[in-house]
mmCIF file of C-alpha atoms in Angstrom:
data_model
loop_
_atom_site.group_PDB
_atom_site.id
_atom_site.type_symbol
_atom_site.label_atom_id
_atom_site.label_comp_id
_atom_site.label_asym_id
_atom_site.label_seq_id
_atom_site.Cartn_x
_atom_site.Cartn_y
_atom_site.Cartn_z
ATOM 1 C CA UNK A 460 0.000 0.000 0.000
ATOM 2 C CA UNK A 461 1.835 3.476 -1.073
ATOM 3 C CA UNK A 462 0.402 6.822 -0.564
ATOM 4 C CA UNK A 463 1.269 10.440 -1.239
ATOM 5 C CA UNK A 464 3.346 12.523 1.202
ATOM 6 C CA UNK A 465 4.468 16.484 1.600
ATOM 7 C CA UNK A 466 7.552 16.956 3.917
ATOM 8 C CA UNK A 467 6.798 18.773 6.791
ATOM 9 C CA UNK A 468 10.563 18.702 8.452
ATOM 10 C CA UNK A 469 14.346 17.878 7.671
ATOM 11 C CA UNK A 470 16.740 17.061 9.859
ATOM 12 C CA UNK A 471 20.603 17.508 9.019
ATOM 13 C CA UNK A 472 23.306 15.911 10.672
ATOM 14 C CA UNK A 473 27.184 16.659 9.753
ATOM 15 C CA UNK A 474 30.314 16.215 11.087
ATOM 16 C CA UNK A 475 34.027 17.067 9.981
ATOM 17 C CA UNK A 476 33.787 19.794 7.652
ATOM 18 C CA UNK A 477 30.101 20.532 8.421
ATOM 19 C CA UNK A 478 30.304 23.843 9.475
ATOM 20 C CA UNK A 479 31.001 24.986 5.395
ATOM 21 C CA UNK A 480 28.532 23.085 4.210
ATOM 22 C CA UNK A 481 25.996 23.933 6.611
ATOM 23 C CA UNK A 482 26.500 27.311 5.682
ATOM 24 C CA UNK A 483 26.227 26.980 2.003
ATOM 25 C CA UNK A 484 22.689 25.084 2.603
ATOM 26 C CA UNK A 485 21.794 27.722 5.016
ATOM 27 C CA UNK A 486 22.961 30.618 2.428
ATOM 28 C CA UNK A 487 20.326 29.106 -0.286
ATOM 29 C CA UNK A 488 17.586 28.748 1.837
ATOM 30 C CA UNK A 489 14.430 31.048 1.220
ATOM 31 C CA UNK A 490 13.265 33.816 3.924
ATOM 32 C CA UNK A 491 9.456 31.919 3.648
ATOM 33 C CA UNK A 492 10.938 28.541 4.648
ATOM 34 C CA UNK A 493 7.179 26.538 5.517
ATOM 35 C CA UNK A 494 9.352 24.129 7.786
ATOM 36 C CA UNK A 495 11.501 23.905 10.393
ATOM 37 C CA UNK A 496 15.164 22.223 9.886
ATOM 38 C CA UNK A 497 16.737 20.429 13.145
ATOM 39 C CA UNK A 498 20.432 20.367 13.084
ATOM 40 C CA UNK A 499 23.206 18.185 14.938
ATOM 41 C CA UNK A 500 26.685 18.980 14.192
ATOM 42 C CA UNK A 501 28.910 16.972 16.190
ATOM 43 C CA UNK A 502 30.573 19.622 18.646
ATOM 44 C CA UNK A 503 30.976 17.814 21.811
ATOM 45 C CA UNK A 504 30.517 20.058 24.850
ATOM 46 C CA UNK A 505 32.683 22.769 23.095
ATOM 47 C CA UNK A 506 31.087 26.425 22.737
ATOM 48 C CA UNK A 507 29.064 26.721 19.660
ATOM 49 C CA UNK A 508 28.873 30.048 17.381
ATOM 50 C CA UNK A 509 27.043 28.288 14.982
ATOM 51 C CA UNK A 510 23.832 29.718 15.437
ATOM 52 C CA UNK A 511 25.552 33.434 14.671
ATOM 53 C CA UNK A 512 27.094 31.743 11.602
ATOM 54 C CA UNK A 513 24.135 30.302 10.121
ATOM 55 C CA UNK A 514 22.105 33.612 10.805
ATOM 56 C CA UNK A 515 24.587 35.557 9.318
ATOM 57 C CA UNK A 516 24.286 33.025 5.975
ATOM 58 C CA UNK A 517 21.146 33.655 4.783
ATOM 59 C CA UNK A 518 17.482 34.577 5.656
ATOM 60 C CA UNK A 519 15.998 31.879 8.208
ATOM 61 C CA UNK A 520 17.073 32.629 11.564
ATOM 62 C CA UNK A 521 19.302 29.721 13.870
ATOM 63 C CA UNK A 522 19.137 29.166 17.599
ATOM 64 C CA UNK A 523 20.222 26.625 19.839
ATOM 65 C CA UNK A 524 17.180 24.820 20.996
ATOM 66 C CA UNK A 525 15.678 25.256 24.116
ATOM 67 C CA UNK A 526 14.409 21.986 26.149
ATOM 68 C CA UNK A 527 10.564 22.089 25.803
ATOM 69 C CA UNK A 528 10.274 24.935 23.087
ATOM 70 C CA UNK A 529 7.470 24.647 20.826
ATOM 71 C CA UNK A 530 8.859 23.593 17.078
ATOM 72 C CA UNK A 531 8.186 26.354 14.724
ATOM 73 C CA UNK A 532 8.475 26.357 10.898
ATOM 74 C CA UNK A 533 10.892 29.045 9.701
ATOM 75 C CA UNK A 534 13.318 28.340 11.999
ATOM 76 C CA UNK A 535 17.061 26.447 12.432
ATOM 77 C CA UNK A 536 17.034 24.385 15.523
ATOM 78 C CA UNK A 537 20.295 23.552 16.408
ATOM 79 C CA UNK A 538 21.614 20.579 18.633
ATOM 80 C CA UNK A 539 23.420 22.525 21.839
ATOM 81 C CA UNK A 540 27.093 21.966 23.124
ATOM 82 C CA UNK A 541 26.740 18.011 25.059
ATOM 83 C CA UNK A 542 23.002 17.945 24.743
ATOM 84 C CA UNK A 543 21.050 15.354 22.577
ATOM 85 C CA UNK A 544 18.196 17.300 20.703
ATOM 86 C CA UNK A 545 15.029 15.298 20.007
ATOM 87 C CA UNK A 546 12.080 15.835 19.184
ATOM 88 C CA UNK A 547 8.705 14.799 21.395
ATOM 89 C CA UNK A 548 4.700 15.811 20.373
ATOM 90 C CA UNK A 549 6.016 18.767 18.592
ATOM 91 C CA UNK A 550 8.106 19.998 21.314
ATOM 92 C CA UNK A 551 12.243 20.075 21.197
ATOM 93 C CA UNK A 552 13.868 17.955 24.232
ATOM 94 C CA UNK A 553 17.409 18.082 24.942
ATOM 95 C CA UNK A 554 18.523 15.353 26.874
ATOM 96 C CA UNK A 555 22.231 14.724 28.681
ATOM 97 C CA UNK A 556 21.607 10.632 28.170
ATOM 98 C CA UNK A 557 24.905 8.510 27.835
ATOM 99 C CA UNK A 558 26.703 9.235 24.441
ATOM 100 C CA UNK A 559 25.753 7.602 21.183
ATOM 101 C CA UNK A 560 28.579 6.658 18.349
ATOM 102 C CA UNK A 561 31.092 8.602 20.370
ATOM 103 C CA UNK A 562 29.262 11.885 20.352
ATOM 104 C CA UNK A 563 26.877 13.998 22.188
ATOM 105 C CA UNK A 564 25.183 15.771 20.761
ATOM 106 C CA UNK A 565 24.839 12.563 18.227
ATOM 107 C CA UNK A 566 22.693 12.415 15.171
ATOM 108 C CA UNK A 567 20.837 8.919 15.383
ATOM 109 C CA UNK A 568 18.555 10.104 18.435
ATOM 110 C CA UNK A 569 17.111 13.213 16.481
ATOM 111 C CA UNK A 570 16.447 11.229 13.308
ATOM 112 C CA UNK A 571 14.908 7.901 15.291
ATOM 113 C CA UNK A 572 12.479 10.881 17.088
ATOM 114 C CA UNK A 573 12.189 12.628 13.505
ATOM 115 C CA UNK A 574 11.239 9.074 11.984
ATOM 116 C CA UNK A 575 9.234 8.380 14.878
ATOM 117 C CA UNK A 576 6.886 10.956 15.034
ATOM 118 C CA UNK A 577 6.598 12.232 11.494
ATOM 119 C CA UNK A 578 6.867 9.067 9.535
ATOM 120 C CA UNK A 579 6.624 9.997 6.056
ATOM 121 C CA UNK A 580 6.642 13.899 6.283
ATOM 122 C CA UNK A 581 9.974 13.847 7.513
ATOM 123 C CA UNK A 582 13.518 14.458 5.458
ATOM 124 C CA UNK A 583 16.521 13.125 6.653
ATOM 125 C CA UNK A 584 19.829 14.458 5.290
ATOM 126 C CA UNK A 585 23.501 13.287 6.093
ATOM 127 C CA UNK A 586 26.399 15.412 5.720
ATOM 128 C CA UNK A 587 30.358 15.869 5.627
ATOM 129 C CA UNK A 588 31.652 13.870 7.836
ATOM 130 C CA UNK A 589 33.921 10.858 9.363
ATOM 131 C CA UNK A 590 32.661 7.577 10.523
ATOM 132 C CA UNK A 591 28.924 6.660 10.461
ATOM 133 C CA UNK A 592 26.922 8.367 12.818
ATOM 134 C CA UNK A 593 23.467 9.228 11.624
ATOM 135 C CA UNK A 594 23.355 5.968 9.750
ATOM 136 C CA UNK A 595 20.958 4.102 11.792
ATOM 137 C CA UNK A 596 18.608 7.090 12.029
ATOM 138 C CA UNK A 597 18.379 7.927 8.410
ATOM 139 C CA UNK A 598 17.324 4.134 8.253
ATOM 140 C CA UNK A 599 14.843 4.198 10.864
ATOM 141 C CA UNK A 600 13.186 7.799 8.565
ATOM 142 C CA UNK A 601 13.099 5.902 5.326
ATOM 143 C CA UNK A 602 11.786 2.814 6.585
ATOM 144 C CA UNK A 603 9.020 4.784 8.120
ATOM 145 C CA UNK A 604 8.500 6.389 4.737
ATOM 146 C CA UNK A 605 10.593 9.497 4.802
ATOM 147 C CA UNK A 606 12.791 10.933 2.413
ATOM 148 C CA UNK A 607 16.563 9.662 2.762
ATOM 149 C CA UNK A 608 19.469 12.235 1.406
ATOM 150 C CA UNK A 609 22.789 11.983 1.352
ATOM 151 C CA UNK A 610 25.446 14.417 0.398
ATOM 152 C CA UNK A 611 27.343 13.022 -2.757
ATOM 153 C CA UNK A 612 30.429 11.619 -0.963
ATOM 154 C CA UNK A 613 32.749 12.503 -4.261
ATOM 155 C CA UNK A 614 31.258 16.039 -2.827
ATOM 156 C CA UNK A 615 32.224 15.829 0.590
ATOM 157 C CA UNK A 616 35.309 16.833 2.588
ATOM 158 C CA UNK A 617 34.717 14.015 4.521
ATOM 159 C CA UNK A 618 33.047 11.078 2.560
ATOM 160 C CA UNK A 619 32.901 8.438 5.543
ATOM 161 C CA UNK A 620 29.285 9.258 6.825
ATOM 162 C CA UNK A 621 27.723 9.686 3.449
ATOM 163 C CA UNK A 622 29.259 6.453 1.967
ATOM 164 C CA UNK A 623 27.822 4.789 5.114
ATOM 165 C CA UNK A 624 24.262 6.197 4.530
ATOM 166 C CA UNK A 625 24.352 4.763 0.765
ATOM 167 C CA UNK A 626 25.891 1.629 1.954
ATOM 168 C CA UNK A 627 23.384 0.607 4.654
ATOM 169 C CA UNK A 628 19.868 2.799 3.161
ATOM 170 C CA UNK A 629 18.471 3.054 0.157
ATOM 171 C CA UNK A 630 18.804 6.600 -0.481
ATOM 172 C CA UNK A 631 16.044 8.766 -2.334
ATOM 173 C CA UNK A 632 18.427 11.384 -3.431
ATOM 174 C CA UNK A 633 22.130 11.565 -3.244
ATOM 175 C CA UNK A 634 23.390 14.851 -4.665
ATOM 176 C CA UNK A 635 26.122 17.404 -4.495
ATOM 177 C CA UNK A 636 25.957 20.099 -2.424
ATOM 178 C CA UNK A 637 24.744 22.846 -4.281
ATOM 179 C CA UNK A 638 21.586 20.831 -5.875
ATOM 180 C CA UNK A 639 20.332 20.181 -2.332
ATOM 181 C CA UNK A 640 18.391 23.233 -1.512
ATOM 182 C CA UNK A 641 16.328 23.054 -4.989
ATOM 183 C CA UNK A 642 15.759 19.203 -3.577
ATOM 184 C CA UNK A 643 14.382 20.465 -0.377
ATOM 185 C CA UNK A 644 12.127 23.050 -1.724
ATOM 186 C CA UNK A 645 10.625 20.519 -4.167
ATOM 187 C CA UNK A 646 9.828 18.063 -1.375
ATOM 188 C CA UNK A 647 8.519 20.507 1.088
ATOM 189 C CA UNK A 648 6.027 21.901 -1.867
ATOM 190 C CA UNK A 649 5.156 18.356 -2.855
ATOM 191 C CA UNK A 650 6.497 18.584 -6.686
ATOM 192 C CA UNK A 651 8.338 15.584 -6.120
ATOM 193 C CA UNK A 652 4.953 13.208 -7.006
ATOM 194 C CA UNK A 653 6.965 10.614 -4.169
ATOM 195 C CA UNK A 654 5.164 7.538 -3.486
ATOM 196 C CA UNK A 655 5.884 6.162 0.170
ATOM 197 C CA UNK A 656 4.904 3.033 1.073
ATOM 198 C CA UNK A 657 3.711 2.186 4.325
ATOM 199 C CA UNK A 658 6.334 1.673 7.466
ATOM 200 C CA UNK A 659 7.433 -1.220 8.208
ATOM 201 C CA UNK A 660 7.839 -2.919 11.701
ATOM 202 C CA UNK A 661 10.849 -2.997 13.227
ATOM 203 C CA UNK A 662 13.362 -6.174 13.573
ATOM 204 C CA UNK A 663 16.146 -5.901 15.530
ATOM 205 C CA UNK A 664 18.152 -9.631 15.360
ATOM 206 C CA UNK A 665 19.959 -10.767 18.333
ATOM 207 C CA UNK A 666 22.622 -13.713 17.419
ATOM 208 C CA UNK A 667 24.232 -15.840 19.946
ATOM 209 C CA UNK A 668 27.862 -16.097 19.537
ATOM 210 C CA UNK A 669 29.097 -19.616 18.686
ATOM 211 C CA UNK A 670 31.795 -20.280 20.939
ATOM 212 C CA UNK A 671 35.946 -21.070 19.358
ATOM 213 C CA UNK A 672 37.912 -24.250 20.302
ATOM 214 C CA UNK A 673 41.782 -23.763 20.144
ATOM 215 C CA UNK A 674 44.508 -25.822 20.306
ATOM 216 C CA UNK A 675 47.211 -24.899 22.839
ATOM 217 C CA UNK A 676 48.202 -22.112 25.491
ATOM 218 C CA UNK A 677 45.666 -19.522 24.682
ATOM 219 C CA UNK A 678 43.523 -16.502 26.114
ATOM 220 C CA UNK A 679 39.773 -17.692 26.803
ATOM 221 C CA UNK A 680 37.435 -16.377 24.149
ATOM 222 C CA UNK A 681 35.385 -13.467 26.114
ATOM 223 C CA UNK A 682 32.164 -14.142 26.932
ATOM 224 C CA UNK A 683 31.327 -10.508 25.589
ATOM 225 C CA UNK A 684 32.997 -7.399 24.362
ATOM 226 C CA UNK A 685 32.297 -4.389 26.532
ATOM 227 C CA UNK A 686 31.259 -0.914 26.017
ATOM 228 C CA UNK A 687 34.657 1.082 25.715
ATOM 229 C CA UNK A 688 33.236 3.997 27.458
ATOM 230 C CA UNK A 689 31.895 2.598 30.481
ATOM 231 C CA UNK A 690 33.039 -1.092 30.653
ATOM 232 C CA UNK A 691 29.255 -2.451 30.685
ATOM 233 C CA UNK A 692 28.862 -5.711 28.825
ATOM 234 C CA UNK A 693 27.661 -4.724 24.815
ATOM 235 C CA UNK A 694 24.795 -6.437 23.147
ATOM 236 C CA UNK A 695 24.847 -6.749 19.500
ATOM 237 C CA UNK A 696 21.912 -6.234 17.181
ATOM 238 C CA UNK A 697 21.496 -6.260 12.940
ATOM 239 C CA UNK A 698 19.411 -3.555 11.845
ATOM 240 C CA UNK A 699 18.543 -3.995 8.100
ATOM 241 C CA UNK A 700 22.388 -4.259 7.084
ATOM 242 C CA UNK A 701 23.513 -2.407 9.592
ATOM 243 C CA UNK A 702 25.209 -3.945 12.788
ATOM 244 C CA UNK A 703 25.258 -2.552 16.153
ATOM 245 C CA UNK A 704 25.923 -2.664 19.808
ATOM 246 C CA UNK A 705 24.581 -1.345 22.990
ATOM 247 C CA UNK A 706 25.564 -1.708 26.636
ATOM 248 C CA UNK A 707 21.970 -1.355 29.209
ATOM 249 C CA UNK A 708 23.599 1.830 30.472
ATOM 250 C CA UNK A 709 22.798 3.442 27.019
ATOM 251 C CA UNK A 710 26.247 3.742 25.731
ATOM 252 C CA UNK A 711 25.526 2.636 21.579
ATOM 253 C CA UNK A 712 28.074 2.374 18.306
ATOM 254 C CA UNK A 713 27.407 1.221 15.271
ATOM 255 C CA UNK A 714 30.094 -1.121 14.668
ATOM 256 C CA UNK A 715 33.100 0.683 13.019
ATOM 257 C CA UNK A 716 32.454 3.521 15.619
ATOM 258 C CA UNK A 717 32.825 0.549 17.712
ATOM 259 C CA UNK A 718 36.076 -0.668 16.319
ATOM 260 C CA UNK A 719 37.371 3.180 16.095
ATOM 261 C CA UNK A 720 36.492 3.382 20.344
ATOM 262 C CA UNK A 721 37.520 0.828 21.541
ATOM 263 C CA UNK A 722 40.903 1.568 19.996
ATOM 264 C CA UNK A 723 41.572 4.430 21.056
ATOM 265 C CA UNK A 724 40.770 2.987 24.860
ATOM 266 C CA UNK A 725 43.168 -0.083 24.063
ATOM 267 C CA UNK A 726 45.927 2.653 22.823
ATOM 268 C CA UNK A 727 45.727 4.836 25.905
ATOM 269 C CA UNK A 728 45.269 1.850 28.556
ATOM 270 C CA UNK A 729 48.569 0.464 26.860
ATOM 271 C CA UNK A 730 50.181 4.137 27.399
ATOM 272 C CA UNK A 731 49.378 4.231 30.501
ATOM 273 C CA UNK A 732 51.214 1.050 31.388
ATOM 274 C CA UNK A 733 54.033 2.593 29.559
ATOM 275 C CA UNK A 734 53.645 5.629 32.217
ATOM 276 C CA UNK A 735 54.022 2.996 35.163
ATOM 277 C CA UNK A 736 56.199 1.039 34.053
ATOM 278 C CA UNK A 737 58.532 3.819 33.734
ATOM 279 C CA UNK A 738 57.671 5.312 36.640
ATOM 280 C CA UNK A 739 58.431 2.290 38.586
ATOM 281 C CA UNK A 740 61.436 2.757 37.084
ATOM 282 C CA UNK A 741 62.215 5.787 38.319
ATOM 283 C CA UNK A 742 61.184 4.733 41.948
ATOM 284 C CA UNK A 743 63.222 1.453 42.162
ATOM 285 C CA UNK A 744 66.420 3.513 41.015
ATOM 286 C CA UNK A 745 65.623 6.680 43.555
ATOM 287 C CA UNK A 746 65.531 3.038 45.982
ATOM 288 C CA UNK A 747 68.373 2.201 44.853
ATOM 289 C CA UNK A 748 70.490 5.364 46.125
ATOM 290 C CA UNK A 749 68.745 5.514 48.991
ATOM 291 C CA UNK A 750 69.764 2.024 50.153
ATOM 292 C CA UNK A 751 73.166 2.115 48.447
ATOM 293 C CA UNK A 752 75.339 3.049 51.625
ATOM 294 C CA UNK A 753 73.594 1.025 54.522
ATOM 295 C CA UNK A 754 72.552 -1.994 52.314
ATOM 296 C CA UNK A 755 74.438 -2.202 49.444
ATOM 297 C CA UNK A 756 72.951 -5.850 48.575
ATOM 298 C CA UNK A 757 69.568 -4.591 49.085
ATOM 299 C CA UNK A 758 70.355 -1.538 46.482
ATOM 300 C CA UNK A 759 71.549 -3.885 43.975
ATOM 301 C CA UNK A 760 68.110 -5.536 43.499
ATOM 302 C CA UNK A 761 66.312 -1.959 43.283
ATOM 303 C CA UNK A 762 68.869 -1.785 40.492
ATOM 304 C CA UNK A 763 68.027 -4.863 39.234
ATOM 305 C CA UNK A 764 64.033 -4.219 39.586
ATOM 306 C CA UNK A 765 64.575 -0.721 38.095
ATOM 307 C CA UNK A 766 66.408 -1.748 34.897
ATOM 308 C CA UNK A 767 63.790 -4.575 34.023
ATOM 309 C CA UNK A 768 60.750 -1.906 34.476
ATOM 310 C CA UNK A 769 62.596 0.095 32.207
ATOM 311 C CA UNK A 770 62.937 -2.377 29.387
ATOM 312 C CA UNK A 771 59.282 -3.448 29.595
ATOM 313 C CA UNK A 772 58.530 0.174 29.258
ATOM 314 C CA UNK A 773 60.585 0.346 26.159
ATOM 315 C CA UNK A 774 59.214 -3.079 24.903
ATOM 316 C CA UNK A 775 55.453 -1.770 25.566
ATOM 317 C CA UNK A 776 56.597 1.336 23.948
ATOM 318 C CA UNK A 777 57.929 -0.176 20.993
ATOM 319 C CA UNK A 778 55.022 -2.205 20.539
ATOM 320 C CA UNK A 779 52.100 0.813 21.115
ATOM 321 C CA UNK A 780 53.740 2.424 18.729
ATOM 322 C CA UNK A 781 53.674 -0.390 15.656
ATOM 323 C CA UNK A 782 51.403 -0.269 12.619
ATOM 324 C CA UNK A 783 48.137 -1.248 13.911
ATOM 325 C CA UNK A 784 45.244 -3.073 11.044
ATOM 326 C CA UNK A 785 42.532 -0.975 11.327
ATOM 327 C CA UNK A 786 40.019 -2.583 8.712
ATOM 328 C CA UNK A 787 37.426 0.199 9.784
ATOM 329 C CA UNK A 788 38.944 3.193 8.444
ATOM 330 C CA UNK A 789 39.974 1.156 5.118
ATOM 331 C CA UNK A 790 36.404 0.543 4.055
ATOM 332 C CA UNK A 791 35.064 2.018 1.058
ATOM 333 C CA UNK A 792 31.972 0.687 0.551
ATOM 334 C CA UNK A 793 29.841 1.163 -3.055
ATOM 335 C CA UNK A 794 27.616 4.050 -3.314
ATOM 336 C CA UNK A 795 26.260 4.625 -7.045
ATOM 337 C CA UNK A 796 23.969 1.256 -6.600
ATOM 338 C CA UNK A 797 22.176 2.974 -3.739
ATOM 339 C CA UNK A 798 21.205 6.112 -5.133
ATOM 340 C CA UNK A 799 17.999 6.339 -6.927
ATOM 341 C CA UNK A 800 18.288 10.289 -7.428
ATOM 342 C CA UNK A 801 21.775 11.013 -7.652
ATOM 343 C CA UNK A 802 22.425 13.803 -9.714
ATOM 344 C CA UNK A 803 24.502 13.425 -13.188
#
């Protein structure tokens, strides 16, 4: 069953290099905008002038939503510095729940509360940017029967989250940069004769992990991997092609943000064990002196305890700082199969 749709909202979400392009879209937007557009650009909890930039661009003015402000067409909403923005009965909320993909403000949560409660009037639009954040909730918009856009990666400064959204959803448009804000326009007045079909329900797949016999002197497979930000055990789920884990604390990743995480914790756990070890050191040989003149026996094993520390901080060292394989920032999955409207 397919029906006819108008889009009543977009959402935007961007990344590294977003702050250009967010400007450019805001620079070709028209004065009588009939909708509002929610933005997350991922900023952390660092001060944000983009509200003052994106004013400055063009017509439609930009704030930083306001928990429990009334959504109003004509309007940028933007996500504020370590606040979730979502959306709730018409109403922006900004939430301080646990980080998603890395980042808070993240872009999955607004899209999933886009999808959620404006189905197929809603426009979801993915930006610049590294890594795949926004993936899952551009999903959850088109499989309610939104409108799915991605920037043209070959158009990006950073092609990582586009590519991702053409990877894992079947995009409606994916377009350069500068054809975006005729795209919008067309939607929002309907001129786009877009049939939607009906949303589907949801599946989220939960597969038990088969357990690994191996010969000889080994390390026990885990019974789970855990959440790199806050150690709770991770639960994994497949959403439509797209693979993903959660810890109950609320802590998600998709699974390359994943990979990318829990990296970086390995890398600095390992540095700091480089840090003690050398610091032990440091303390066996101040030992050492101090013990020389009574106990010279004594100060001969500080010695000895100080130069093994050091050469298992060198060997640590040595290691930390090999060539690691990091298959997730190697991927470059196909996009032109993926995108019904990209421009030629």
């Amino acid at each position: 069953m397919a029906f006819m749709t108008r889009s009543s909202i977009i959402a935007i979400g961007a990344s590294a290099g977003g702050v250009g392009a967010l400007h450019e879209l805001a620079a070709a937007l028209p004065a009588t905008l009939p909708v509002p557009v929610l933005v997350v650009l991922h900023i952390g909890a660092h001060r944000s002038e983009l509200p003052a930039i994106l004013s400055a661009a063009g017509p439609v003015p930009a704030k930083h939503a306001e928990d429990g402000e009334n959504i109003q067409s004509g309007c940028i909403y933007l996500a504020p510095p370590d606040r979730h923005m979502i959306v709730v009965d018409g109403q922006l909320r900004l939430l301080r729940s646990p980080k998603e993909n890395c980042a808070r403000p993240a872009i999955d949560p607004l899209f999933r509360s886009v999808a959620e409660h404006y189905g197929p009037a809603a426009i979801g639009v993915i930006l610049t940017g590294r890594l795949n954040d926004g993936t899952l909730g551009l999903y959850e918009i088109k499989r309610r029967g939104g409108v799915a856009i991605a920037q043209d990666p070959d158009d990006a400064p950073y092609s990582q989250m586009p590519e991702s959204a053409a990877e894992h959803v079947e995009l409606d448009y994916c377009l350069p940069l500068a054809a975006m804000p005729g795209c919008l326009l067309k939607l929002i007045e309907g001129k786009t004769g877009k049939e939607v079909p009906m949303a589907e329900t949801s599946s989220l797949l939960d597969h038990e992990q088969e357990p690994e016999i191996v010969a000889g002197r080994t390390f026990d497979r885990p019974l789970t991997v855990t959440c790199p930000e806050c150690g709770g055990a991770l639960k994994k789920f497949e959403q439509g092609s797209i693979l993903k884990f959660g810890c109950h604390i609320g802590h998600s990743y998709t699974s390359e943000v994943m990979a990318a995480a829990q990296f970086e914790e390995m890398e600095k756990v390992m540095r700091a064990a480089v840090r003690f070890l050398n610091e032990r050191a440091e303390f066996c040989l101040q030992m050492a002196e101090y013990t020389h003149a009574p106990h010279p026996d004594i100060s001969a094993q500080w010695h000895a305890a100080s130069r093994q520390a050091l050469d298992r901080a060198y060997k640590l060292r040595d290691l930390v700082e090999q060539d690691w394989l990091t298959p997730e920032s190697s991927a470059e999955p196909p996009i032109a199969a993926r995108a019904h409207g990209k421009a030629g």
